[in-house]
Amino acid sequence: MAGQDLLHTQPRPVHWLATATAISAVVAAASFVQPPDAKATTTPVAAARPTAAPDPGKVTFPVDCGPNRLDVVKKASGDLDGDGTTETVAVVRCHSQTGTPPSGVYVLAQPSDPKAAPRIVATLLDPARRRTVQTLTVGNGAISAALLGYSTLDVPRCCPDVHRSVKWQWRGGKFVQSELPAAMRTQGL
């Protein structure tokens, strides 16, 4: 064969040693070069996520109750978006000695800083819609609620005449609301 008698085609131990030294130098240099936002961690990512459900008592809700306090009247927790963390759904309304003020329904998530208060990540029902939440359940990644309301201002506030059962599910990066069929509605509505 042509070229077999040339010096550079005959590998010698010194050639292998030079190649190994060069590769080691490149690997060592690469270990010192890191992206500016790289951080060392000693815990796996899944273990770093908070597992406790967010506490609605630590949240400032966007509801103006005037001189009255805000009450958390219902809450339920579960993994709503499939990310492995627990969210809390809170039903809040202004405190009242008489009547039933409208409800607000909010989804809370735990921040990555365990000392920080939970944050509101979604408003499912704004109190301005003048609905009252009768029941609330969380299961299989869905939020179900029975809502009561009034069709007109002439309907006495004691006797809601609008009854709806709704469900919210996480789809496409947001909560999507759907009305439950009459057969699946809460008993007694």
Short mmCIF file of C-alpha atoms in Angstrom, two decimals:
data_model
loop_
_atom_site.label_atom_id
_atom_site.label_comp_id
_atom_site.label_asym_id
_atom_site.label_seq_id
_atom_site.Cartn_x
_atom_site.Cartn_y
_atom_site.Cartn_z
CA MET A 1 0.00 0.00 0.00
CA ALA A 2 1.08 3.48 -0.73
CA GLY A 3 2.10 5.68 2.18
CA GLN A 4 2.62 2.99 4.80
CA ASP A 5 6.27 3.80 5.09
CA LEU A 6 5.60 7.45 6.03
CA LEU A 7 6.31 8.38 9.68
CA HIS A 8 2.90 9.93 10.43
CA THR A 9 1.07 6.75 9.39
CA GLN A 10 2.86 4.66 11.99
CA PRO A 11 1.24 5.46 15.38
CA ARG A 12 3.64 5.19 18.25
CA PRO A 13 2.90 5.35 22.00
CA VAL A 14 4.01 8.97 22.09
CA HIS A 15 1.28 9.83 19.53
CA TRP A 16 -1.41 8.16 21.66
CA LEU A 17 -0.09 9.95 24.76
CA ALA A 18 -0.19 13.33 22.98
CA THR A 19 -3.75 12.71 21.77
CA ALA A 20 -4.95 11.65 25.23
CA THR A 21 -3.30 14.72 26.82
CA ALA A 22 -4.96 17.06 24.31
CA ILE A 23 -8.42 15.52 24.86
CA SER A 24 -7.98 15.72 28.65
CA ALA A 25 -7.04 19.39 28.39
CA VAL A 26 -10.17 20.16 26.32
CA VAL A 27 -12.47 18.31 28.77
CA ALA A 28 -10.87 20.07 31.77
CA ALA A 29 -11.21 23.50 30.12
CA ALA A 30 -14.86 22.81 29.24
CA SER A 31 -15.67 22.06 32.87
CA PHE A 32 -14.68 25.63 33.81
CA VAL A 33 -16.86 27.24 31.13
CA GLN A 34 -20.53 27.38 32.24
CA PRO A 35 -23.56 29.41 31.15
CA PRO A 36 -24.00 32.54 33.34
CA ASP A 37 -27.32 31.29 34.81
CA ALA A 38 -26.09 27.76 35.67
CA LYS A 39 -26.54 26.78 39.31
CA ALA A 40 -25.32 23.79 41.24
CA THR A 41 -27.97 21.85 43.12
CA THR A 42 -27.84 18.97 45.52
CA THR A 43 -31.54 18.06 45.40
CA PRO A 44 -33.39 16.54 42.48
CA VAL A 45 -35.81 18.87 40.66
CA ALA A 46 -38.88 16.89 41.78
CA ALA A 47 -37.82 17.10 45.43
CA ALA A 48 -37.28 20.87 45.16
CA ARG A 49 -40.95 21.47 44.29
CA PRO A 50 -43.21 22.34 47.19
CA THR A 51 -45.61 19.55 48.05
CA ALA A 52 -47.87 21.35 50.53
CA ALA A 53 -51.13 22.79 49.23
CA PRO A 54 -51.17 26.60 49.12
CA ASP A 55 -52.92 28.14 52.15
CA PRO A 56 -55.66 30.61 51.07
CA GLY A 57 -55.39 32.29 54.49
CA LYS A 58 -52.05 33.76 53.39
CA VAL A 59 -53.36 35.34 50.15
CA THR A 60 -54.61 38.86 49.51
CA PHE A 61 -57.55 38.37 47.16
CA PRO A 62 -58.62 41.10 44.69
CA VAL A 63 -62.02 41.60 46.35
CA ASP A 64 -63.14 44.89 47.89
CA CYS A 65 -65.29 44.19 50.94
CA GLY A 66 -65.27 47.72 52.30
CA PRO A 67 -65.32 47.57 56.12
CA ASN A 68 -66.20 43.85 56.15
CA ARG A 69 -63.65 41.08 56.23
CA LEU A 70 -63.15 38.55 53.45
CA ASP A 71 -64.08 34.95 54.24
CA VAL A 72 -62.67 31.83 52.63
CA VAL A 73 -65.84 29.72 52.59
CA LYS A 74 -64.64 26.67 50.65
CA LYS A 75 -61.33 25.25 49.51
CA ALA A 76 -60.13 22.12 47.75
CA SER A 77 -56.66 21.05 46.59
CA GLY A 78 -55.17 18.83 43.90
CA ASP A 79 -52.79 18.79 40.95
CA LEU A 80 -54.85 20.71 38.40
CA ASP A 81 -52.34 21.21 35.58
CA GLY A 82 -50.45 17.90 35.72
CA ASP A 83 -47.11 19.41 36.76
CA GLY A 84 -46.78 17.34 39.94
CA THR A 85 -47.46 20.23 42.33
CA THR A 86 -50.60 20.82 44.36
CA GLU A 87 -52.80 23.82 43.65
CA THR A 88 -55.65 25.09 45.86
CA VAL A 89 -59.01 26.34 44.66
CA ALA A 90 -60.47 28.89 47.07
CA VAL A 91 -64.02 30.25 47.20
CA VAL A 92 -64.12 33.65 48.90
CA ARG A 93 -66.80 36.23 49.64
CA CYS A 94 -67.30 39.27 51.80
CA HIS A 95 -68.49 38.56 55.32
CA SER A 96 -72.16 39.32 55.90
CA GLN A 97 -74.50 38.80 58.84
CA THR A 98 -77.46 38.48 56.46
CA GLY A 99 -77.87 37.37 52.86
CA THR A 100 -75.40 35.63 50.65
CA PRO A 101 -72.84 37.89 48.98
CA PRO A 102 -71.43 36.79 45.62
CA SER A 103 -68.46 34.43 45.53
CA GLY A 104 -65.10 34.61 43.85
CA VAL A 105 -63.27 31.42 42.82
CA TYR A 106 -59.47 31.56 42.57
CA VAL A 107 -56.71 29.03 41.82
CA LEU A 108 -53.65 29.37 44.04
CA ALA A 109 -50.14 28.05 43.45
CA GLN A 110 -47.23 27.79 45.84
CA PRO A 111 -44.28 29.99 44.83
CA SER A 112 -40.81 28.49 44.57
CA ASP A 113 -39.77 30.52 47.66
CA PRO A 114 -41.32 28.66 50.63
CA LYS A 115 -41.38 31.88 52.69
CA ALA A 116 -43.47 33.77 50.12
CA ALA A 117 -47.26 33.83 50.15
CA PRO A 118 -49.12 31.68 47.62
CA ARG A 119 -50.04 33.49 44.43
CA ILE A 120 -53.30 33.67 42.48
CA VAL A 121 -52.74 32.05 39.08
CA ALA A 122 -56.33 32.12 37.79
CA THR A 123 -59.69 33.71 38.49
CA LEU A 124 -62.38 31.19 37.63
CA LEU A 125 -65.36 33.20 38.86
CA ASP A 126 -65.25 36.94 39.49
CA PRO A 127 -67.57 38.21 42.25
CA ALA A 128 -68.81 40.82 39.75
CA ARG A 129 -70.72 38.01 38.00
CA ARG A 130 -72.96 37.83 41.11
CA ARG A 131 -72.96 34.06 41.56
CA THR A 132 -72.76 32.06 44.77
CA VAL A 133 -70.84 28.80 44.93
CA GLN A 134 -72.97 26.13 46.57
CA THR A 135 -70.58 23.16 46.17
CA LEU A 136 -66.94 22.78 45.12
CA THR A 137 -64.95 19.63 44.37
CA VAL A 138 -61.55 18.90 42.88
CA GLY A 139 -60.78 15.53 41.33
CA ASN A 140 -59.04 13.99 38.32
CA GLY A 141 -57.54 17.36 37.41
CA ALA A 142 -60.96 19.04 37.20
CA ILE A 143 -62.76 21.59 39.35
CA SER A 144 -66.54 21.17 39.63
CA ALA A 145 -68.94 23.65 41.19
CA ALA A 146 -72.65 24.26 41.59
CA LEU A 147 -73.43 27.95 41.06
CA LEU A 148 -76.52 29.84 42.17
CA GLY A 149 -77.63 33.23 40.88
CA TYR A 150 -80.47 35.51 39.87
CA SER A 151 -81.92 36.06 36.41
CA THR A 152 -83.06 39.66 37.10
CA LEU A 153 -82.91 42.27 39.84
CA ASP A 154 -86.62 41.59 40.54
CA VAL A 155 -85.91 38.12 41.92
CA PRO A 156 -85.77 38.21 45.76
CA ARG A 157 -82.19 37.79 47.04
CA CYS A 158 -83.33 34.91 49.23
CA CYS A 159 -84.36 32.70 46.37
CA PRO A 160 -81.86 32.19 43.53
CA ASP A 161 -83.54 31.14 40.29
CA VAL A 162 -80.43 30.36 38.22
CA HIS A 163 -78.78 26.98 38.93
CA ARG A 164 -75.71 25.87 36.95
CA SER A 165 -73.18 23.11 37.40
CA VAL A 166 -69.84 23.93 35.80
CA LYS A 167 -66.45 22.34 35.40
CA TRP A 168 -63.04 23.88 34.76
CA GLN A 169 -60.12 21.90 33.32
CA TRP A 170 -56.57 22.87 32.40
CA ARG A 171 -56.26 22.77 28.60
CA GLY A 172 -53.80 24.52 26.33
CA GLY A 173 -52.20 26.51 29.13
CA LYS A 174 -55.42 27.87 30.69
CA PHE A 175 -58.54 26.82 32.56
CA VAL A 176 -61.45 26.10 30.25
CA GLN A 177 -65.00 26.21 31.63
CA SER A 178 -67.78 23.91 30.51
CA GLU A 179 -71.31 23.39 31.77
CA LEU A 180 -72.10 19.94 33.09
CA PRO A 181 -75.03 18.06 31.55
CA ALA A 182 -78.24 18.02 33.59
CA ALA A 183 -77.71 14.33 34.51
CA MET A 184 -74.38 15.17 36.20
CA ARG A 185 -75.60 18.19 38.14
CA THR A 186 -75.58 18.28 41.90
CA GLN A 187 -78.61 16.67 43.53
CA GLY A 188 -81.25 19.13 44.73
CA LEU A 189 -80.55 21.84 42.19
#
